[in-house]
CSV table of C-alpha atoms and ligand atoms in Angstrom, one decimal:
chain,number,residue,atom,x,y,z
A,25,MET,CA,12.5,-19.2,5.5
A,26,HIS,CA,10.8,-17.1,6.9
A,27,PRO,CA,8.5,-18.9,9.5
A,28,GLY,CA,5.3,-19.7,8.1
A,29,SER,CA,1.3,-18.4,9.8
A,30,PRO,CA,-0.3,-21.0,11.7
A,31,LEU,CA,-3.6,-19.2,11.0
A,32,VAL,CA,-5.7,-20.9,8.6
A,33,SER,CA,-8.3,-18.1,8.3
A,34,PHE,CA,-8.1,-14.4,8.7
A,35,ARG,CA,-11.0,-13.2,11.5
A,36,HIS,CA,-12.4,-9.8,10.2
A,37,ARG,CA,-14.9,-8.4,8.1
A,38,HIS,CA,-12.8,-5.7,6.3
A,39,LEU,CA,-9.5,-4.8,5.2
A,40,LEU,CA,-9.2,-1.1,6.9
A,41,GLY,CA,-5.5,-0.8,7.8
A,42,ILE,CA,-2.5,-3.0,9.4
A,43,ASP,CA,-3.1,-1.1,12.3
A,44,GLY,CA,-5.4,-4.4,14.4
A,45,LEU,CA,-3.6,-6.6,12.7
A,46,SER,CA,-0.8,-9.2,14.4
A,47,ALA,CA,2.0,-10.8,13.3
A,48,GLU,CA,0.7,-14.1,12.7
A,49,GLU,CA,-1.9,-12.1,10.2
A,50,ILE,CA,0.0,-9.8,8.2
A,51,THR,CA,2.2,-13.6,7.7
A,52,TYR,CA,-1.0,-15.1,6.5
A,53,LEU,CA,-1.8,-12.8,4.5
A,54,LEU,CA,0.9,-12.4,3.4
A,55,ASP,CA,1.9,-16.2,2.8
A,56,LEU,CA,-1.2,-16.6,0.7
A,57,ALA,CA,-0.3,-14.1,-1.6
A,58,GLU,CA,2.9,-16.0,-2.7
A,59,ARG,CA,1.0,-19.0,-3.2
A,60,HIS,CA,-0.6,-17.1,-6.5
A,61,VAL,CA,3.1,-14.9,-7.9
A,62,GLU,CA,4.4,-18.2,-10.0
A,63,PRO,CA,0.9,-18.3,-11.7
A,64,ASN,CA,0.5,-15.4,-11.9
A,65,ARG,CA,3.3,-15.5,-14.2
A,66,GLN,CA,1.9,-18.3,-16.3
A,67,GLY,CA,0.1,-18.1,-19.3
A,68,ASP,CA,-3.0,-19.4,-18.1
A,69,LYS,CA,-3.8,-16.7,-15.0
A,70,LYS,CA,-7.3,-18.0,-14.5
A,71,ARG,CA,-9.1,-19.3,-10.7
A,72,SER,CA,-12.8,-19.7,-9.7
A,73,VAL,CA,-12.4,-19.0,-6.0
A,74,LEU,CA,-14.8,-15.9,-6.8
A,75,ARG,CA,-16.8,-17.0,-8.6
A,76,GLY,CA,-20.4,-15.8,-8.5
A,77,ARG,CA,-18.6,-13.3,-6.6
A,78,THR,CA,-18.7,-9.2,-6.8
A,79,ILE,CA,-16.4,-6.9,-6.6
A,80,ILE,CA,-16.4,-3.1,-6.4
A,81,ASN,CA,-13.3,-0.6,-7.6
A,82,LEU,CA,-14.8,3.0,-5.8
A,83,PHE,CA,-12.4,5.1,-6.7
A,84,PHE,CA,-13.2,8.8,-5.4
A,85,GLU,CA,-9.2,9.7,-5.8
A,86,ASN,CA,-6.8,9.1,-8.9
A,87,SER,CA,-5.1,5.4,-9.6
A,88,THR,CA,-3.1,3.4,-11.6
A,89,ARG,CA,-1.6,0.4,-10.0
A,90,THR,CA,-3.1,-0.4,-7.0
A,91,ARG,CA,-7.4,0.2,-8.7
A,92,THR,CA,-5.5,-1.9,-11.9
A,93,SER,CA,-4.0,-4.4,-9.5
A,94,PHE,CA,-7.8,-5.2,-8.2
A,95,GLU,CA,-9.0,-5.3,-11.2
A,96,LEU,CA,-6.4,-7.4,-12.3
A,97,ALA,CA,-6.6,-10.1,-8.4
A,98,GLY,CA,-10.1,-9.8,-8.9
A,99,LYS,CA,-10.7,-11.1,-12.8
A,100,ARG,CA,-8.1,-13.3,-11.7
A,101,LEU,CA,-9.4,-15.4,-9.5
A,102,GLY,CA,-12.3,-16.0,-11.5
A,103,GLY,CA,-14.6,-12.5,-10.0
A,104,ASP,CA,-17.1,-9.8,-11.9
A,105,VAL,CA,-15.6,-6.7,-10.9
A,106,ILE,CA,-16.9,-3.3,-11.4
A,107,ASN,CA,-14.8,-0.1,-11.8
A,108,MET,CA,-17.1,2.9,-10.1
A,109,SER,CA,-16.1,6.0,-11.8
A,110,THR,CA,-16.5,8.6,-9.8
A,111,SER,CA,-16.4,11.4,-12.4
A,112,VAL,CA,-19.7,10.2,-15.0
A,113,SER,CA,-21.5,8.3,-11.4
A,114,SER,CA,-23.9,10.1,-9.4
A,115,ILE,CA,-21.8,11.6,-6.8
A,116,LYS,CA,-21.1,14.6,-10.1
A,117,LYS,CA,-25.2,15.2,-9.2
A,118,GLY,CA,-24.2,15.8,-5.1
A,119,GLU,CA,-25.1,11.9,-4.2
A,120,THR,CA,-23.6,11.3,-0.2
A,121,LEU,CA,-20.7,8.5,0.2
A,122,ILE,CA,-22.8,7.3,2.1
A,123,ASP,CA,-26.4,7.2,-0.2
A,124,THR,CA,-23.3,5.8,-2.5
A,125,ALA,CA,-22.8,2.8,-0.5
A,126,VAL,CA,-25.5,1.9,0.7
A,127,THR,CA,-27.7,2.2,-3.8
A,128,LEU,CA,-24.5,0.7,-4.1
A,129,ASN,CA,-24.9,-2.2,-1.6
A,130,ALA,CA,-28.5,-2.7,-2.1
A,131,MET,CA,-27.0,-4.1,-5.5
A,132,HIS,CA,-25.3,-7.2,-3.3
A,133,PRO,CA,-21.6,-6.5,-4.0
A,134,ASP,CA,-19.3,-9.2,-1.6
A,135,VAL,CA,-16.3,-7.1,-1.7
A,136,LEU,CA,-16.2,-2.5,-2.2
A,137,VAL,CA,-12.3,-1.7,-2.6
A,138,VAL,CA,-12.0,2.1,-1.3
A,139,ARG,CA,-10.3,4.4,-1.5
A,140,HIS,CA,-11.2,8.5,-0.7
A,141,PRO,CA,-8.9,11.9,0.2
A,142,GLU,CA,-10.6,11.9,3.6
A,143,SER,CA,-9.2,9.7,6.4
A,144,GLY,CA,-11.8,8.1,7.8
A,145,ALA,CA,-14.3,7.9,5.3
A,146,VAL,CA,-13.3,4.1,4.1
A,147,GLN,CA,-14.9,3.4,8.1
A,148,LEU,CA,-17.4,5.9,7.8
A,149,LEU,CA,-18.2,3.2,4.7
A,150,SER,CA,-18.0,0.0,6.0
A,151,GLU,CA,-20.5,0.0,9.0
A,152,LYS,CA,-23.0,1.2,6.4
A,153,VAL,CA,-22.5,-2.1,4.0
A,154,ASP,CA,-23.1,-5.4,4.5
A,155,CYS,CA,-20.1,-6.1,2.7
A,156,ALA,CA,-16.8,-6.7,2.5
A,157,VAL,CA,-14.4,-3.2,2.5
A,158,ILE,CA,-11.2,-2.8,1.4
A,159,ASN,CA,-9.0,0.1,2.2
A,160,ALA,CA,-7.2,0.9,-1.4
A,161,GLY,CA,-6.0,4.7,0.9
A,162,ASP,CA,-8.1,7.5,2.5
A,163,GLY,CA,-6.6,10.5,3.2
A,164,SER,CA,-3.4,10.6,5.2
A,165,HIS,CA,-4.4,8.1,6.7
A,166,GLU,CA,-3.7,4.2,6.3
A,167,HIS,CA,-2.8,2.2,2.7
A,168,PRO,CA,-3.3,-1.3,4.1
A,169,THR,CA,-2.7,-3.5,0.8
A,170,GLN,CA,0.3,-1.1,0.3
A,171,ALA,CA,2.8,-1.6,3.2
A,172,LEU,CA,1.3,-5.7,2.7
A,173,LEU,CA,3.0,-6.0,-1.5
A,174,ASP,CA,6.0,-4.1,0.6
A,175,ALA,CA,6.3,-6.5,2.8
A,176,LEU,CA,6.1,-9.6,0.5
A,177,THR,CA,9.0,-7.6,-2.3
A,178,ILE,CA,11.1,-7.4,1.0
A,179,ARG,CA,10.8,-10.8,2.9
A,180,ARG,CA,11.4,-12.2,-1.1
A,181,ASN,CA,14.4,-10.3,-1.4
A,182,LYS,CA,16.0,-10.8,2.0
A,183,GLY,CA,13.7,-13.3,3.4
A,184,ARG,CA,12.4,-12.0,6.2
A,185,ILE,CA,11.1,-8.5,7.4
A,186,ALA,CA,12.3,-9.0,11.5
A,187,GLY,CA,16.2,-7.0,12.5
A,188,LEU,CA,15.7,-4.9,9.3
A,189,LEU,CA,16.7,-1.9,9.6
A,190,VAL,CA,14.4,0.2,6.9
A,191,ALA,CA,14.3,3.7,6.1
A,192,ILE,CA,11.5,5.5,5.0
A,193,CYS,CA,12.2,9.0,3.3
A,194,GLY,CA,9.7,11.3,1.7
A,195,ASP,CA,6.8,13.6,3.0
A,196,ILE,CA,5.9,11.5,5.6
A,197,LEU,CA,3.3,14.0,6.5
A,198,HIS,CA,1.2,13.0,4.1
A,199,SER,CA,1.4,9.5,3.6
A,200,ARG,CA,-0.6,7.1,4.3
A,201,VAL,CA,2.1,4.8,3.1
A,202,ALA,CA,4.3,5.5,5.5
A,203,ARG,CA,1.3,4.9,8.8
A,204,SER,CA,0.7,1.8,7.2
A,205,ASN,CA,4.8,0.6,6.9
A,206,ILE,CA,5.3,1.9,10.1
A,207,GLN,CA,2.5,0.1,11.2
A,208,LEU,CA,3.7,-3.4,9.6
A,209,LEU,CA,7.0,-3.2,9.9
A,210,ASN,CA,7.2,-2.5,13.7
A,211,THR,CA,4.3,-5.4,14.3
A,212,MET,CA,7.2,-7.4,12.0
A,213,GLY,CA,9.9,-7.1,14.1
A,214,ALA,CA,11.9,-4.9,11.7
A,215,ARG,CA,13.5,-1.2,12.9
A,216,VAL,CA,11.7,1.9,11.2
A,217,ARG,CA,13.6,5.2,10.7
A,218,LEU,CA,12.5,8.4,9.1
A,219,VAL,CA,14.0,10.5,6.8
A,220,ALA,CA,12.8,13.9,6.2
A,221,PRO,CA,12.7,17.8,7.3
A,222,LYS,CA,11.0,19.1,9.7
A,223,THR,CA,8.1,20.3,8.2
A,224,LEU,CA,7.1,16.7,6.4
A,225,LEU,CA,6.4,14.9,9.4
A,226,PRO,CA,3.6,14.7,11.9
A,227,ALA,CA,3.6,16.0,15.7
A,228,GLN,CA,4.8,13.6,18.2
A,229,VAL,CA,6.2,11.4,15.0
A,230,GLU,CA,8.4,9.9,18.3
A,231,ARG,CA,5.8,8.2,19.4
A,232,LEU,CA,5.4,5.8,16.0
A,233,GLY,CA,7.9,3.9,17.7
A,234,VAL,CA,10.2,5.1,15.2
A,235,GLU,CA,14.0,7.1,15.0
A,236,VAL,CA,13.6,10.5,13.0
A,237,PHE,CA,16.3,11.7,10.8
A,238,HIS,CA,17.0,15.7,8.9
A,239,ASP,CA,19.9,14.3,7.1
A,240,MET,CA,19.9,12.1,4.8
A,241,ARG,CA,23.7,10.4,4.9
A,242,LYS,CA,23.4,9.5,8.6
A,243,GLY,CA,19.5,8.7,8.4
A,244,LEU,CA,20.4,5.7,5.8
A,245,GLU,CA,23.5,5.0,7.4
A,246,GLY,CA,23.2,1.2,8.0
A,247,VAL,CA,19.7,0.5,6.5
A,248,ASP,CA,18.8,-2.7,4.4
A,249,ILE,CA,16.1,-0.8,2.8
A,250,VAL,CA,15.4,2.8,1.5
A,251,MET,CA,11.9,3.2,0.8
A,252,MET,CA,11.3,6.8,-1.2
A,253,LEU,CA,7.8,9.0,-0.9
A,254,ARG,CA,7.1,11.5,-3.5
A,255,LEU,CA,5.4,14.9,-2.3
A,256,GLN,CA,1.8,14.9,-2.4
A,257,THR,CA,1.2,18.6,-3.0
A,258,GLU,CA,-2.0,17.7,-3.7
A,259,ARG,CA,-3.0,17.6,0.0
A,260,MET,CA,-0.1,20.2,0.8
A,261,HIS,CA,-2.3,23.8,1.2
A,262,GLY,CA,0.7,25.7,1.6
A,263,SER,CA,4.9,25.6,0.5
A,264,PHE,CA,6.3,22.6,2.6
A,265,VAL,CA,10.1,23.2,1.2
A,266,PRO,CA,11.8,26.1,-0.7
A,267,SER,CA,11.8,25.1,-4.0
A,268,ILE,CA,11.9,21.4,-5.7
A,269,ARG,CA,15.8,21.6,-6.5
A,270,GLU,CA,16.2,22.2,-2.6
A,271,TYR,CA,14.7,19.7,-1.9
A,272,PHE,CA,16.0,17.1,-4.3
A,273,HIS,CA,20.1,18.0,-3.2
A,274,PHE,CA,18.6,17.4,1.1
A,275,PHE,CA,16.2,14.6,0.2
A,276,GLY,CA,16.4,13.2,-3.3
A,277,LEU,CA,18.0,9.8,-3.2
A,278,ASP,CA,20.5,9.7,-5.4
A,279,ARG,CA,23.8,7.5,-6.2
A,280,ASP,CA,26.1,10.1,-3.6
A,281,LYS,CA,23.1,9.4,-0.8
A,282,LEU,CA,22.6,6.0,-1.2
A,283,ALA,CA,25.7,4.5,-0.8
A,284,ALA,CA,25.8,5.2,2.6
A,285,ALA,CA,23.3,2.9,2.9
A,286,LYS,CA,23.8,-1.2,2.8
A,287,PRO,CA,25.9,-1.7,-0.3
A,288,ASN,CA,22.9,-4.8,-0.7
A,289,ALA,CA,19.8,-1.8,0.3
A,290,LEU,CA,17.1,-2.4,-1.5
A,291,ILE,CA,15.5,1.2,-2.9
A,292,MET,CA,11.7,1.4,-3.4
A,293,HIS,CA,8.8,3.3,-4.5
A,294,PRO,CA,4.8,3.2,-4.4
A,295,GLY,CA,4.8,4.9,-7.3
A,296,PRO,CA,4.1,6.7,-8.6
A,297,MET,CA,7.3,9.0,-8.9
A,298,ASN,CA,8.5,12.1,-9.7
A,299,ARG,CA,11.8,11.9,-11.3
A,300,GLY,CA,14.3,14.5,-10.0
A,301,VAL,CA,12.6,15.7,-7.4
A,302,GLU,CA,12.5,12.6,-4.7
A,303,ILE,CA,14.5,9.8,-6.5
A,304,ASP,CA,16.7,10.4,-9.7
A,305,SER,CA,16.6,7.9,-12.8
A,306,GLU,CA,19.8,6.6,-12.2
A,307,VAL,CA,19.0,5.0,-8.9
A,308,ALA,CA,15.1,4.1,-9.8
A,309,ASP,CA,16.4,2.3,-12.5
A,310,ASP,CA,18.9,0.6,-11.2
A,311,ILE,CA,18.0,-3.1,-12.0
A,312,ASP,CA,20.9,-4.0,-9.1
A,313,ARG,CA,19.0,-2.4,-6.3
A,314,SER,CA,15.8,-0.9,-6.9
A,315,VAL,CA,12.6,-3.7,-6.9
A,316,ILE,CA,9.8,-0.7,-7.6
A,317,ARG,CA,8.5,-3.1,-10.1
A,318,GLN,CA,8.7,-5.8,-8.7
A,319,GLN,CA,6.9,-3.8,-5.9
A,320,VAL,CA,4.3,-3.5,-9.1
A,321,GLU,CA,3.8,-7.0,-8.8
A,322,MET,CA,3.2,-8.3,-5.7
A,323,GLY,CA,0.8,-6.2,-6.0
A,324,VAL,CA,-1.4,-8.1,-7.6
A,325,ALA,CA,-0.3,-11.1,-5.8
A,326,VAL,CA,-1.2,-9.4,-2.6
A,327,ARG,CA,-4.5,-7.9,-3.5
A,328,MET,CA,-5.9,-10.9,-4.8
A,329,ALA,CA,-4.8,-13.0,-1.1
A,330,CYS,CA,-6.7,-10.2,0.5
A,331,LEU,CA,-10.0,-10.6,-1.8
A,332,GLU,CA,-9.3,-14.2,-1.4
A,333,ALA,CA,-9.0,-14.1,2.8
A,334,LEU,CA,-12.0,-11.8,3.2
A,335,THR,CA,-14.7,-14.0,1.1
A,336,ARG,CA,-13.3,-17.3,1.7
A,337,ASP,CA,-15.6,-17.3,5.1
A,338,LEU,CA,-19.0,-15.5,3.7
A,339,PRO,CA,-21.9,-17.9,3.0
A,340,SER,CA,-21.6,-19.5,-0.9
A,341,ASN,CA,-24.9,-19.2,-3.0
A,342,GLY,CA,-27.1,-20.6,-2.5
A,343,PRO,CA,-30.4,-22.0,-5.0
A,344,LEU,CA,-32.3,-19.6,-6.5
A,345,PRO,CA,-36.0,-19.5,-5.1
B,423,CP,N1,1.2,3.1,-4.7
B,423,CP,C1,-0.2,3.9,-5.3
B,423,CP,O1,-1.0,3.5,-4.7
B,423,CP,O2,-0.1,4.1,-6.4
B,423,CP,P1,-1.6,4.5,-7.2
B,423,CP,O3,-2.2,6.0,-7.0
B,423,CP,O4,-1.4,4.7,-8.6
B,423,CP,O5,-2.7,3.7,-7.2
């Protein structure tokens, strides 16, 4: 079994990234999330931990998993959850990010969950509001709750994170999931390999504390975890791969390349998947090896833990005047 966290509370006001979190703080959040997994499988999922609290989901980019799971997380904990769709908000009339934040802040939310296409935008917004802010993904910078749910999935299946060998494969250059996972896995004592063509790796990649491979079979040799990433075409300006067909041939995960990993290696993907581009359906749907659906399930538990941790020490509501 993994050792539990010695912490009894989370000292951060916001969750903007994995950068800056200690191993004890990550373990604290994972332990808190673990406590939500079984209750989430029961008929009555409702708790009252967030009763009276208001959570606003403010997504400037599309999302299926993150937005839905934050909404479920807030509601299952008894909070009031508002989903702001930027396509029907006053942002369409030219209101800026900061003015939107200040406007929402005036309504006294307790937590803002924000996704934005620009790296650093969520941090900027957090400086303008009084409530807690959770980064639900900012550009190619960080996606901390994705890394936490990946870590919970790994810990539940492998019993630990420390000492594991993890290969993160694909479009590292544009991936906030990769950045958050590299931070978390290094902090927790795992070893990280990046497997990608040179065009899809950031400059000075070795400074991230990883080993780099450009050959998929060599990169997957003996790994415990294979984490696949999609090509983030929405962040690409120009051509980064010769063709999808060639990309899949060299860097797509299929049965043949997977054979280089340990026989019990887990297959992970944060979603959304592009089948036949970075992953073959045969391995994505392998019920013995793929934990992609478990990742989605753990997403709700992890987001419940993050909401709980950030609101635990807020002052409770006083009597009405
Ligand atoms: N993994 C992830 O962030 O998925 P969504 O874009 O659907 O939220």
